[in-house]
PDB file of C-alpha atoms in Angstrom:
ATOM      1  CA  UNK A   1      17.105 -23.345 -25.159  1.00 74.00           C
ATOM      2  CA  UNK A   2      19.617 -20.679 -25.723  1.00 78.00           C
ATOM      3  CA  UNK A   3      19.649 -18.048 -22.619  1.00 77.00           C
ATOM      4  CA  UNK A   4      18.495 -15.275 -25.339  1.00 76.00           C
ATOM      5  CA  UNK A   5      15.458 -17.207 -26.336  1.00 83.00           C
ATOM      6  CA  UNK A   6      14.581 -17.919 -22.602  1.00 80.00           C
ATOM      7  CA  UNK A   7      14.934 -14.299 -21.555  1.00 80.00           C
ATOM      8  CA  UNK A   8      12.543 -13.358 -24.423  1.00 85.00           C
ATOM      9  CA  UNK A   9       9.884 -15.622 -23.278  1.00 85.00           C
ATOM     10  CA  UNK A  10      10.436 -13.959 -19.703  1.00 83.00           C
ATOM     11  CA  UNK A  11      10.040 -10.544 -21.374  1.00 85.00           C
ATOM     12  CA  UNK A  12       6.911 -11.857 -22.905  1.00 88.00           C
ATOM     13  CA  UNK A  13       5.385 -13.276 -19.613  1.00 85.00           C
ATOM     14  CA  UNK A  14       6.670  -9.996 -17.846  1.00 84.00           C
ATOM     15  CA  UNK A  15       4.649  -8.064 -20.466  1.00 88.00           C
ATOM     16  CA  UNK A  16       1.658 -10.274 -19.994  1.00 90.00           C
ATOM     17  CA  UNK A  17       1.609  -9.746 -16.220  1.00 86.00           C
ATOM     18  CA  UNK A  18       1.999  -5.998 -16.832  1.00 84.00           C
ATOM     19  CA  UNK A  19      -0.832  -5.811 -19.083  1.00 88.00           C
ATOM     20  CA  UNK A  20      -3.034  -7.815 -16.739  1.00 87.00           C
ATOM     21  CA  UNK A  21      -3.720  -4.559 -14.513  1.00 86.00           C
ATOM     22  CA  UNK A  22      -5.504  -3.113 -17.390  1.00 89.00           C
ATOM     23  CA  UNK A  23      -7.470  -6.271 -18.103  1.00 91.00           C
ATOM     24  CA  UNK A  24      -8.507  -6.526 -14.656  1.00 90.00           C
ATOM     25  CA  UNK A  25      -9.967  -2.788 -14.782  1.00 87.00           C
ATOM     26  CA  UNK A  26     -11.562  -3.746 -17.985  1.00 89.00           C
ATOM     27  CA  UNK A  27     -13.293  -6.717 -16.820  1.00 89.00           C
ATOM     28  CA  UNK A  28     -14.504  -4.897 -13.450  1.00 88.00           C
ATOM     29  CA  UNK A  29     -16.792  -2.824 -15.904  1.00 84.00           C
ATOM     30  CA  UNK A  30     -19.170  -5.909 -16.097  1.00 86.00           C
ATOM     31  CA  UNK A  31     -18.181  -8.399 -13.705  1.00 90.00           C
ATOM     32  CA  UNK A  32     -17.779  -8.886  -9.709  1.00 91.00           C
ATOM     33  CA  UNK A  33     -14.423  -9.105  -8.161  1.00 92.00           C
ATOM     34  CA  UNK A  34     -14.595 -12.490  -7.225  1.00 95.00           C
ATOM     35  CA  UNK A  35     -16.411 -13.595 -10.419  1.00 95.00           C
ATOM     36  CA  UNK A  36     -13.618 -12.066 -12.464  1.00 94.00           C
ATOM     37  CA  UNK A  37     -10.996 -13.989 -10.426  1.00 95.00           C
ATOM     38  CA  UNK A  38     -13.047 -17.351 -10.675  1.00 95.00           C
ATOM     39  CA  UNK A  39     -13.375 -16.934 -14.683  1.00 95.00           C
ATOM     40  CA  UNK A  40      -9.808 -15.985 -15.031  1.00 93.00           C
ATOM     41  CA  UNK A  41      -8.031 -18.729 -12.974  1.00 94.00           C
ATOM     42  CA  UNK A  42     -10.905 -21.139 -13.780  1.00 94.00           C
ATOM     43  CA  UNK A  43     -10.263 -20.620 -17.509  1.00 94.00           C
ATOM     44  CA  UNK A  44      -6.338 -20.814 -16.738  1.00 93.00           C
ATOM     45  CA  UNK A  45      -6.850 -24.273 -14.873  1.00 93.00           C
ATOM     46  CA  UNK A  46      -8.591 -25.708 -17.649  1.00 93.00           C
ATOM     47  CA  UNK A  47      -6.228 -25.050 -20.310  1.00 91.00           C
ATOM     48  CA  UNK A  48      -3.307 -25.758 -18.374  1.00 90.00           C
ATOM     49  CA  UNK A  49      -4.964 -29.186 -17.160  1.00 89.00           C
ATOM     50  CA  UNK A  50      -5.817 -30.323 -20.696  1.00 90.00           C
ATOM     51  CA  UNK A  51      -2.216 -29.580 -21.870  1.00 87.00           C
ATOM     52  CA  UNK A  52      -0.547 -31.527 -18.924  1.00 86.00           C
ATOM     53  CA  UNK A  53      -3.377 -33.916 -18.098  1.00 86.00           C
ATOM     54  CA  UNK A  54      -0.824 -37.081 -18.169  1.00 86.00           C
ATOM     55  CA  UNK A  55       1.368 -35.103 -15.707  1.00 85.00           C
ATOM     56  CA  UNK A  56      -1.352 -34.340 -13.463  1.00 83.00           C
ATOM     57  CA  UNK A  57      -2.268 -38.131 -13.240  1.00 83.00           C
ATOM     58  CA  UNK A  58       0.875 -38.510 -10.740  1.00 81.00           C
ATOM     59  CA  UNK A  59      -0.640 -36.142  -8.025  1.00 86.00           C
ATOM     60  CA  UNK A  60      -0.354 -37.111  -4.436  1.00 86.00           C
ATOM     61  CA  UNK A  61      -1.643 -35.770  -1.034  1.00 89.00           C
ATOM     62  CA  UNK A  62       1.127 -33.667  -0.140  1.00 90.00           C
ATOM     63  CA  UNK A  63       1.123 -31.934  -3.774  1.00 89.00           C
ATOM     64  CA  UNK A  64      -2.957 -31.588  -3.171  1.00 91.00           C
ATOM     65  CA  UNK A  65      -2.395 -29.849   0.087  1.00 92.00           C
ATOM     66  CA  UNK A  66       0.172 -27.306  -1.165  1.00 90.00           C
ATOM     67  CA  UNK A  67      -1.787 -26.680  -4.132  1.00 90.00           C
ATOM     68  CA  UNK A  68      -4.974 -25.841  -1.858  1.00 93.00           C
ATOM     69  CA  UNK A  69      -2.736 -23.502   0.390  1.00 93.00           C
ATOM     70  CA  UNK A  70      -1.184 -21.702  -2.510  1.00 91.00           C
ATOM     71  CA  UNK A  71      -4.486 -21.406  -4.108  1.00 92.00           C
ATOM     72  CA  UNK A  72      -5.837 -19.534  -0.970  1.00 95.00           C
ATOM     73  CA  UNK A  73      -2.580 -17.125  -0.796  1.00 93.00           C
ATOM     74  CA  UNK A  74      -3.145 -16.642  -4.712  1.00 91.00           C
ATOM     75  CA  UNK A  75      -6.721 -15.846  -4.117  1.00 94.00           C
ATOM     76  CA  UNK A  76      -5.415 -12.967  -1.514  1.00 94.00           C
ATOM     77  CA  UNK A  77      -3.049 -11.571  -4.036  1.00 92.00           C
ATOM     78  CA  UNK A  78      -5.843 -11.089  -6.794  1.00 92.00           C
ATOM     79  CA  UNK A  79      -8.364 -10.111  -4.424  1.00 94.00           C
ATOM     80  CA  UNK A  80      -6.592  -7.131  -3.033  1.00 94.00           C
ATOM     81  CA  UNK A  81      -5.537  -6.154  -6.632  1.00 92.00           C
ATOM     82  CA  UNK A  82      -8.877  -6.302  -7.884  1.00 93.00           C
ATOM     83  CA  UNK A  83     -10.458  -4.505  -5.229  1.00 93.00           C
ATOM     84  CA  UNK A  84      -7.442  -2.125  -4.964  1.00 91.00           C
ATOM     85  CA  UNK A  85      -8.045  -1.282  -8.705  1.00 89.00           C
ATOM     86  CA  UNK A  86     -11.452   0.214  -7.892  1.00 87.00           C
ATOM     87  CA  UNK A  87      -9.661   3.110  -6.210  1.00 85.00           C
ATOM     88  CA  UNK A  88      -6.412   3.352  -7.881  1.00 84.00           C
ATOM     89  CA  UNK A  89      -4.624   3.501 -11.227  1.00 82.00           C
ATOM     90  CA  UNK A  90      -3.144   0.454 -13.023  1.00 82.00           C
ATOM     91  CA  UNK A  91       0.303   2.459 -12.909  1.00 77.00           C
ATOM     92  CA  UNK A  92       0.312   2.705  -9.197  1.00 80.00           C
ATOM     93  CA  UNK A  93      -1.003  -1.096  -8.738  1.00 83.00           C
ATOM     94  CA  UNK A  94       1.768  -2.112 -11.045  1.00 81.00           C
ATOM     95  CA  UNK A  95       4.469  -0.356  -8.831  1.00 79.00           C
ATOM     96  CA  UNK A  96       3.097  -1.437  -5.554  1.00 83.00           C
ATOM     97  CA  UNK A  97       2.513  -5.034  -6.466  1.00 83.00           C
ATOM     98  CA  UNK A  98       6.071  -5.272  -7.566  1.00 78.00           C
ATOM     99  CA  UNK A  99       7.237  -4.626  -4.125  1.00 79.00           C
ATOM    100  CA  UNK A 100       6.942  -8.074  -3.475  1.00 79.00           C
ATOM    101  CA  UNK A 101      10.796  -8.691  -4.535  1.00 75.00           C
ATOM    102  CA  UNK A 102      11.452  -6.261  -1.040  1.00 76.00           C
ATOM    103  CA  UNK A 103       8.972  -7.791   1.077  1.00 81.00           C
ATOM    104  CA  UNK A 104      10.427 -11.554   0.421  1.00 78.00           C
ATOM    105  CA  UNK A 105      13.721 -10.818   2.008  1.00 76.00           C
ATOM    106  CA  UNK A 106      11.844  -8.826   4.750  1.00 78.00           C
ATOM    107  CA  UNK A 107       9.786 -11.777   5.807  1.00 81.00           C
ATOM    108  CA  UNK A 108      12.517 -14.014   5.680  1.00 76.00           C
ATOM    109  CA  UNK A 109      14.165 -12.010   8.361  1.00 76.00           C
ATOM    110  CA  UNK A 110      11.023 -11.923  10.380  1.00 77.00           C
ATOM    111  CA  UNK A 111       9.994 -15.561  10.039  1.00 75.00           C
ATOM    112  CA  UNK A 112      13.102 -17.433   9.169  1.00 70.00           C
ATOM    113  CA  UNK A 113      15.599 -15.182  11.185  1.00 68.00           C
ATOM    114  CA  UNK A 114      17.808 -14.926   8.208  1.00 70.00           C
ATOM    115  CA  UNK A 115      20.481 -12.107   7.974  1.00 71.00           C
ATOM    116  CA  UNK A 116      19.600  -9.499   5.251  1.00 65.00           C
ATOM    117  CA  UNK A 117      22.320  -8.207   3.138  1.00 68.00           C
ATOM    118  CA  UNK A 118      23.120  -4.529   3.345  1.00 71.00           C
ATOM    119  CA  UNK A 119      22.459  -4.108  -0.501  1.00 69.00           C
ATOM    120  CA  UNK A 120      18.767  -5.231   0.226  1.00 67.00           C
ATOM    121  CA  UNK A 121      18.363  -2.756   3.245  1.00 73.00           C
ATOM    122  CA  UNK A 122      19.306  -0.119   0.612  1.00 76.00           C
ATOM    123  CA  UNK A 123      16.729  -1.399  -1.827  1.00 72.00           C
ATOM    124  CA  UNK A 124      14.086  -1.554   0.610  1.00 71.00           C
ATOM    125  CA  UNK A 125      14.843   2.136   2.033  1.00 77.00           C
ATOM    126  CA  UNK A 126      14.362   3.301  -1.967  1.00 76.00           C
ATOM    127  CA  UNK A 127      11.505   1.138  -2.236  1.00 72.00           C
ATOM    128  CA  UNK A 128       9.596   2.488   1.001  1.00 73.00           C
ATOM    129  CA  UNK A 129      10.658   6.068   0.140  1.00 78.00           C
ATOM    130  CA  UNK A 130       9.075   5.582  -3.225  1.00 76.00           C
ATOM    131  CA  UNK A 131       5.884   4.308  -1.718  1.00 71.00           C
ATOM    132  CA  UNK A 132       5.441   7.364   0.325  1.00 72.00           C
ATOM    133  CA  UNK A 133       5.880   9.481  -2.731  1.00 71.00           C
ATOM    134  CA  UNK A 134       3.570   7.444  -4.827  1.00 64.00           C
ATOM    135  CA  UNK A 135       0.786   6.838  -2.628  1.00 64.00           C
ATOM    136  CA  UNK A 136       0.737   9.999  -0.451  1.00 62.00           C
ATOM    137  CA  UNK A 137      -1.554  13.030  -1.489  1.00 56.00           C
ATOM    138  CA  UNK A 138      -1.309  16.510  -0.478  1.00 53.00           C
ATOM    139  CA  UNK A 139      -3.165  16.007   2.727  1.00 52.00           C
ATOM    140  CA  UNK A 140      -0.633  12.801   3.733  1.00 49.00           C
ATOM    141  CA  UNK A 141      -3.697  10.214   2.976  1.00 61.00           C
ATOM    142  CA  UNK A 142      -3.257   7.003   1.146  1.00 72.00           C
ATOM    143  CA  UNK A 143      -6.123   5.647  -1.076  1.00 79.00           C
ATOM    144  CA  UNK A 144      -7.673   2.480   0.044  1.00 86.00           C
ATOM    145  CA  UNK A 145      -6.558   0.915  -3.280  1.00 87.00           C
ATOM    146  CA  UNK A 146      -3.157   1.637  -2.555  1.00 86.00           C
ATOM    147  CA  UNK A 147      -3.021  -0.081   0.844  1.00 90.00           C
ATOM    148  CA  UNK A 148      -4.904  -3.172  -0.680  1.00 93.00           C
ATOM    149  CA  UNK A 149      -1.962  -3.452  -3.620  1.00 90.00           C
ATOM    150  CA  UNK A 150       0.612  -3.187  -0.829  1.00 89.00           C
ATOM    151  CA  UNK A 151      -1.361  -5.695   1.124  1.00 93.00           C
ATOM    152  CA  UNK A 152      -1.414  -7.852  -2.151  1.00 92.00           C
ATOM    153  CA  UNK A 153       2.480  -7.629  -2.521  1.00 88.00           C
ATOM    154  CA  UNK A 154       2.660  -8.988   1.146  1.00 90.00           C
ATOM    155  CA  UNK A 155       0.497 -12.033   0.238  1.00 91.00           C
ATOM    156  CA  UNK A 156       2.745 -12.707  -2.946  1.00 86.00           C
ATOM    157  CA  UNK A 157       5.835 -12.755  -0.826  1.00 85.00           C
ATOM    158  CA  UNK A 158       4.059 -15.065   1.653  1.00 88.00           C
ATOM    159  CA  UNK A 159       3.029 -17.268  -1.672  1.00 86.00           C
ATOM    160  CA  UNK A 160       6.940 -17.242  -3.041  1.00 81.00           C
ATOM    161  CA  UNK A 161       8.105 -18.295   0.383  1.00 84.00           C
ATOM    162  CA  UNK A 162       5.718 -21.533   0.671  1.00 85.00           C
ATOM    163  CA  UNK A 163       6.397 -22.381  -3.097  1.00 82.00           C
ATOM    164  CA  UNK A 164      10.093 -22.504  -2.343  1.00 78.00           C
ATOM    165  CA  UNK A 165       9.244 -24.911   0.368  1.00 82.00           C
ATOM    166  CA  UNK A 166       6.511 -26.812  -1.580  1.00 83.00           C
ATOM    167  CA  UNK A 167       8.751 -27.529  -4.777  1.00 77.00           C
ATOM    168  CA  UNK A 168      11.339 -29.404  -2.408  1.00 81.00           C
ATOM    169  CA  UNK A 169       9.170 -32.304  -2.161  1.00 81.00           C
ATOM    170  CA  UNK A 170       6.359 -32.021  -4.640  1.00 80.00           C
ATOM    171  CA  UNK A 171       6.109 -31.540  -8.501  1.00 80.00           C
ATOM    172  CA  UNK A 172       6.460 -28.117  -9.223  1.00 78.00           C
ATOM    173  CA  UNK A 173       4.414 -28.140 -12.504  1.00 82.00           C
ATOM    174  CA  UNK A 174       1.496 -30.029 -10.824  1.00 86.00           C
ATOM    175  CA  UNK A 175       1.638 -27.482  -7.793  1.00 86.00           C
ATOM    176  CA  UNK A 176       1.469 -24.683 -10.206  1.00 83.00           C
ATOM    177  CA  UNK A 177      -1.487 -25.943 -12.215  1.00 88.00           C
ATOM    178  CA  UNK A 178      -3.525 -26.959  -8.917  1.00 90.00           C
ATOM    179  CA  UNK A 179      -2.940 -23.443  -7.221  1.00 90.00           C
ATOM    180  CA  UNK A 180      -4.708 -22.060 -10.393  1.00 92.00           C
ATOM    181  CA  UNK A 181      -7.738 -24.353  -9.852  1.00 93.00           C
ATOM    182  CA  UNK A 182      -7.962 -23.948  -6.201  1.00 95.00           C
ATOM    183  CA  UNK A 183      -7.829 -20.063  -6.423  1.00 94.00           C
ATOM    184  CA  UNK A 184     -10.683 -20.095  -9.163  1.00 94.00           C
ATOM    185  CA  UNK A 185     -12.788 -22.556  -7.144  1.00 95.00           C
ATOM    186  CA  UNK A 186     -12.427 -20.417  -3.740  1.00 96.00           C
ATOM    187  CA  UNK A 187     -13.248 -17.512  -6.150  1.00 96.00           C
ATOM    188  CA  UNK A 188     -16.472 -19.272  -7.461  1.00 96.00           C
ATOM    189  CA  UNK A 189     -17.439 -20.028  -3.728  1.00 96.00           C
ATOM    190  CA  UNK A 190     -17.115 -16.387  -2.751  1.00 96.00           C
ATOM    191  CA  UNK A 191     -18.626 -15.118  -5.848  1.00 95.00           C
ATOM    192  CA  UNK A 192     -22.012 -17.329  -5.226  1.00 95.00           C
ATOM    193  CA  UNK A 193     -22.075 -16.026  -1.744  1.00 95.00           C
ATOM    194  CA  UNK A 194     -21.414 -12.392  -2.496  1.00 94.00           C
ATOM    195  CA  UNK A 195     -22.429 -11.878  -6.226  1.00 90.00           C
ATOM    196  CA  UNK A 196     -24.218 -13.559  -8.648  1.00 89.00           C
ATOM    197  CA  UNK A 197     -21.847 -15.757 -10.907  1.00 90.00           C
ATOM    198  CA  UNK A 198     -22.211 -14.876 -14.800  1.00 91.00           C
ATOM    199  CA  UNK A 199     -20.484 -14.890 -18.204  1.00 91.00           C
ATOM    200  CA  UNK A 200     -19.140 -11.647 -19.716  1.00 90.00           C
ATOM    201  CA  UNK A 201     -21.983  -9.583 -21.040  1.00 87.00           C
ATOM    202  CA  UNK A 202     -19.896  -7.342 -23.447  1.00 89.00           C
ATOM    203  CA  UNK A 203     -16.999  -7.654 -25.839  1.00 91.00           C
ATOM    204  CA  UNK A 204     -14.421  -5.797 -23.623  1.00 89.00           C
ATOM    205  CA  UNK A 205     -15.573  -8.317 -20.863  1.00 90.00           C
ATOM    206  CA  UNK A 206     -15.090 -11.243 -22.911  1.00 93.00           C
ATOM    207  CA  UNK A 207     -11.451  -9.841 -24.216  1.00 93.00           C
ATOM    208  CA  UNK A 208     -10.568  -8.984 -20.502  1.00 92.00           C
ATOM    209  CA  UNK A 209     -11.386 -12.603 -19.173  1.00 93.00           C
ATOM    210  CA  UNK A 210      -9.800 -14.358 -22.415  1.00 94.00           C
ATOM    211  CA  UNK A 211      -6.478 -12.114 -22.245  1.00 92.00           C
ATOM    212  CA  UNK A 212      -6.311 -12.723 -18.429  1.00 92.00           C
ATOM    213  CA  UNK A 213      -6.874 -16.542 -18.550  1.00 91.00           C
ATOM    214  CA  UNK A 214      -4.953 -17.486 -21.415  1.00 91.00           C
ATOM    215  CA  UNK A 215      -2.027 -15.041 -21.605  1.00 89.00           C
ATOM    216  CA  UNK A 216      -1.512 -13.574 -18.160  1.00 88.00           C
ATOM    217  CA  UNK A 217      -2.327 -16.930 -16.329  1.00 86.00           C
ATOM    218  CA  UNK A 218      -2.104 -20.100 -18.315  1.00 85.00           C
ATOM    219  CA  UNK A 219       0.777 -18.984 -20.519  1.00 84.00           C
ATOM    220  CA  UNK A 220       2.553 -16.936 -17.718  1.00 79.00           C
ATOM    221  CA  UNK A 221       2.465 -19.817 -15.030  1.00 71.00           C
ATOM    222  CA  UNK A 222       3.613 -22.332 -17.677  1.00 73.00           C
ATOM    223  CA  UNK A 223       6.400 -20.552 -19.594  1.00 77.00           C
ATOM    224  CA  UNK A 224       7.740 -18.966 -16.470  1.00 72.00           C
ATOM    225  CA  UNK A 225       9.395 -22.267 -14.818  1.00 67.00           C
ATOM    226  CA  UNK A 226      10.167 -23.759 -18.349  1.00 69.00           C
ATOM    227  CA  UNK A 227      12.314 -20.373 -19.392  1.00 76.00           C
ATOM    228  CA  UNK A 228      13.941 -19.914 -15.850  1.00 66.00           C
ATOM    229  CA  UNK A 229      15.769 -23.054 -16.467  1.00 69.00           C
ATOM    230  CA  UNK A 230      18.012 -21.533 -19.037  1.00 77.00           C
ATOM    231  CA  UNK A 231      18.837 -18.136 -17.527  1.00 72.00           C
ATOM    232  CA  UNK A 232      20.347 -16.881 -14.135  1.00 64.00           C
ATOM    233  CA  UNK A 233      18.039 -16.203 -11.242  1.00 59.00           C
ATOM    234  CA  UNK A 234      19.699 -12.235 -11.485  1.00 57.00           C
ATOM    235  CA  UNK A 235      18.661 -11.829 -14.802  1.00 67.00           C
ATOM    236  CA  UNK A 236      15.445 -13.316 -14.276  1.00 66.00           C
ATOM    237  CA  UNK A 237      14.840 -10.905 -11.291  1.00 63.00           C
ATOM    238  CA  UNK A 238      15.652  -7.789 -13.565  1.00 67.00           C
ATOM    239  CA  UNK A 239      13.276  -8.839 -16.225  1.00 76.00           C
ATOM    240  CA  UNK A 240      10.457  -9.263 -13.718  1.00 73.00           C
ATOM    241  CA  UNK A 241      11.266  -5.711 -12.511  1.00 71.00           C
ATOM    242  CA  UNK A 242      10.023  -4.330 -15.763  1.00 76.00           C
ATOM    243  CA  UNK A 243       6.451  -5.599 -14.778  1.00 78.00           C
ATOM    244  CA  UNK A 244       5.522  -2.202 -13.283  1.00 78.00           C
ATOM    245  CA  UNK A 245       6.922  -0.288 -16.295  1.00 80.00           C
ATOM    246  CA  UNK A 246       4.885  -2.339 -18.720  1.00 82.00           C
ATOM    247  CA  UNK A 247       1.691  -1.632 -16.199  1.00 80.00           C
ATOM    248  CA  UNK A 248       2.418   2.120 -16.586  1.00 79.00           C
ATOM    249  CA  UNK A 249       3.121   1.973 -20.208  1.00 81.00           C
ATOM    250  CA  UNK A 250      -0.242   0.152 -21.073  1.00 82.00           C
ATOM    251  CA  UNK A 251      -2.309   2.484 -18.407  1.00 79.00           C
ATOM    252  CA  UNK A 252      -0.893   5.412 -20.337  1.00 78.00           C
ATOM    253  CA  UNK A 253      -1.285   4.020 -23.953  1.00 78.00           C
ATOM    254  CA  UNK A 254      -4.608   2.849 -23.407  1.00 79.00           C
ATOM    255  CA  UNK A 255      -6.456   4.531 -20.702  1.00 71.00           C
ATOM    256  CA  UNK A 256      -4.316   7.777 -20.627  1.00 75.00           C
ATOM    257  CA  UNK A 257      -3.366   7.472 -17.059  1.00 73.00           C
ATOM    258  CA  UNK A 258      -0.497   9.887 -16.005  1.00 73.00           C
ATOM    259  CA  UNK A 259       1.447  10.345 -12.885  1.00 68.00           C
ATOM    260  CA  UNK A 260       2.332  13.764 -11.174  1.00 72.00           C
ATOM    261  CA  UNK A 261       6.091  14.567 -11.042  1.00 75.00           C
ATOM    262  CA  UNK A 262       5.848  13.521  -7.566  1.00 74.00           C
ATOM    263  CA  UNK A 263       4.278  10.166  -8.677  1.00 71.00           C
ATOM    264  CA  UNK A 264       7.166   9.466 -11.217  1.00 76.00           C
ATOM    265  CA  UNK A 265       9.641  10.266  -8.658  1.00 81.00           C
ATOM    266  CA  UNK A 266       8.156   7.596  -6.233  1.00 76.00           C
ATOM    267  CA  UNK A 267       7.680   5.098  -9.258  1.00 75.00           C
ATOM    268  CA  UNK A 268      11.338   5.789 -10.146  1.00 80.00           C
ATOM    269  CA  UNK A 269      12.601   4.956  -6.380  1.00 80.00           C
ATOM    270  CA  UNK A 270      10.320   1.896  -6.254  1.00 74.00           C
ATOM    271  CA  UNK A 271      12.086   0.732  -9.609  1.00 74.00           C
ATOM    272  CA  UNK A 272      15.207   1.355  -8.489  1.00 79.00           C
ATOM    273  CA  UNK A 273      14.721  -0.315  -4.870  1.00 76.00           C
ATOM    274  CA  UNK A 274      13.710  -3.454  -6.673  1.00 70.00           C
ATOM    275  CA  UNK A 275      16.453  -3.546  -9.104  1.00 72.00           C
ATOM    276  CA  UNK A 276      18.847  -3.057  -5.917  1.00 73.00           C
ATOM    277  CA  UNK A 277      17.017  -5.829  -4.091  1.00 66.00           C
ATOM    278  CA  UNK A 278      17.498  -7.920  -7.055  1.00 63.00           C
ATOM    279  CA  UNK A 279      20.950  -7.250  -8.555  1.00 64.00           C
ATOM    280  CA  UNK A 280      23.069  -6.133  -5.289  1.00 60.00           C
ATOM    281  CA  UNK A 281      21.332  -8.485  -3.119  1.00 55.00           C
ATOM    282  CA  UNK A 282      22.610 -11.424  -5.276  1.00 54.00           C
ATOM    283  CA  UNK A 283      26.049 -10.427  -5.805  1.00 51.00           C
ATOM    284  CA  UNK A 284      28.635 -12.603  -3.834  1.00 46.00           C
ATOM    285  CA  UNK A 285      31.289 -10.556  -2.300  1.00 44.00           C
ATOM    286  CA  UNK A 286      34.400 -12.800  -1.328  1.00 43.00           C
ATOM    287  CA  UNK A 287      36.105 -12.107   2.066  1.00 45.00           C
ATOM    288  CA  UNK A 288      39.662 -10.925   1.538  1.00 44.00           C
ATOM    289  CA  UNK A 289      41.028 -13.601   3.655  1.00 45.00           C
ATOM    290  CA  UNK A 290      39.295 -15.935   1.647  1.00 45.00           C
ATOM    291  CA  UNK A 291      40.564 -14.375  -1.443  1.00 38.00           C
ATOM    292  CA  UNK A 292      44.014 -14.380  -0.454  1.00 37.00           C
ATOM    293  CA  UNK A 293      43.763 -18.376   0.293  1.00 42.00           C
ATOM    294  CA  UNK A 294      42.178 -19.190  -2.971  1.00 41.00           C
ATOM    295  CA  UNK A 295      45.076 -17.217  -4.685  1.00 37.00           C
ATOM    296  CA  UNK A 296      47.626 -19.018  -2.824  1.00 38.00           C
ATOM    297  CA  UNK A 297      46.210 -22.370  -3.661  1.00 39.00           C
ATOM    298  CA  UNK A 298      46.606 -21.321  -7.591  1.00 39.00           C
ATOM    299  CA  UNK A 299      50.092 -20.629  -7.175  1.00 34.00           C
TER     300      UNK A 299
END
């Protein structure tokens, strides 16, 4: 696959994920939060499982354990987003969940004691400033939905770090499929306890579930690892940084959501912070002494 085709596929995945906030809000009109998550990931697991059923025969105990853990973290991510969307806009949710890119290096510093690059600190400061402008109102209060979306980004950052460790010893595709199944299964149990599980009763509800299950989950989780093999991590990160832009676009186009001037300024700072963390954080600066040594070796 040529890099251009891979990047177009990643752009499609990013667009699917950006639209997911709108579809989740649509689904919440007729379904409970856990019911929505269960249907979304249950459908995605069935589709991915059927497509890669031969690959799933090689599952071992380690892969199963990682799938269960990642499924739990995925449930945390989407529980926070789904409940958060009840009291915040799709635009806000998209920008706040995208802070995952900033939280990953933060957690690496806190948990693994890794050194953080100055560029990533700069990106984090921009993003945190943007959060303040995006979420604080005139009385300096934050909506519960905004806090839940920020917590979702933390869950997502943990999920990314655990995934990075899991794929070193287990089949990445099988882990990806299993986490969908476990997330759907956990959500179904919670739906049975706190809600009444049911299928959508309206056309918008069915559209939301089918779009979330097929495009945003099954296609997204399958196409992402395939396409990422044929382009650089930096370009992948920059493409994924467009997810909140798509979320804001769909929110504006279909439900006429608009941000205030303060909100647009905050959103721009969040996006700049994400791009700075992704692009500048991956730049490798060669120390002058090493450059001189390499230059001499080439003479």
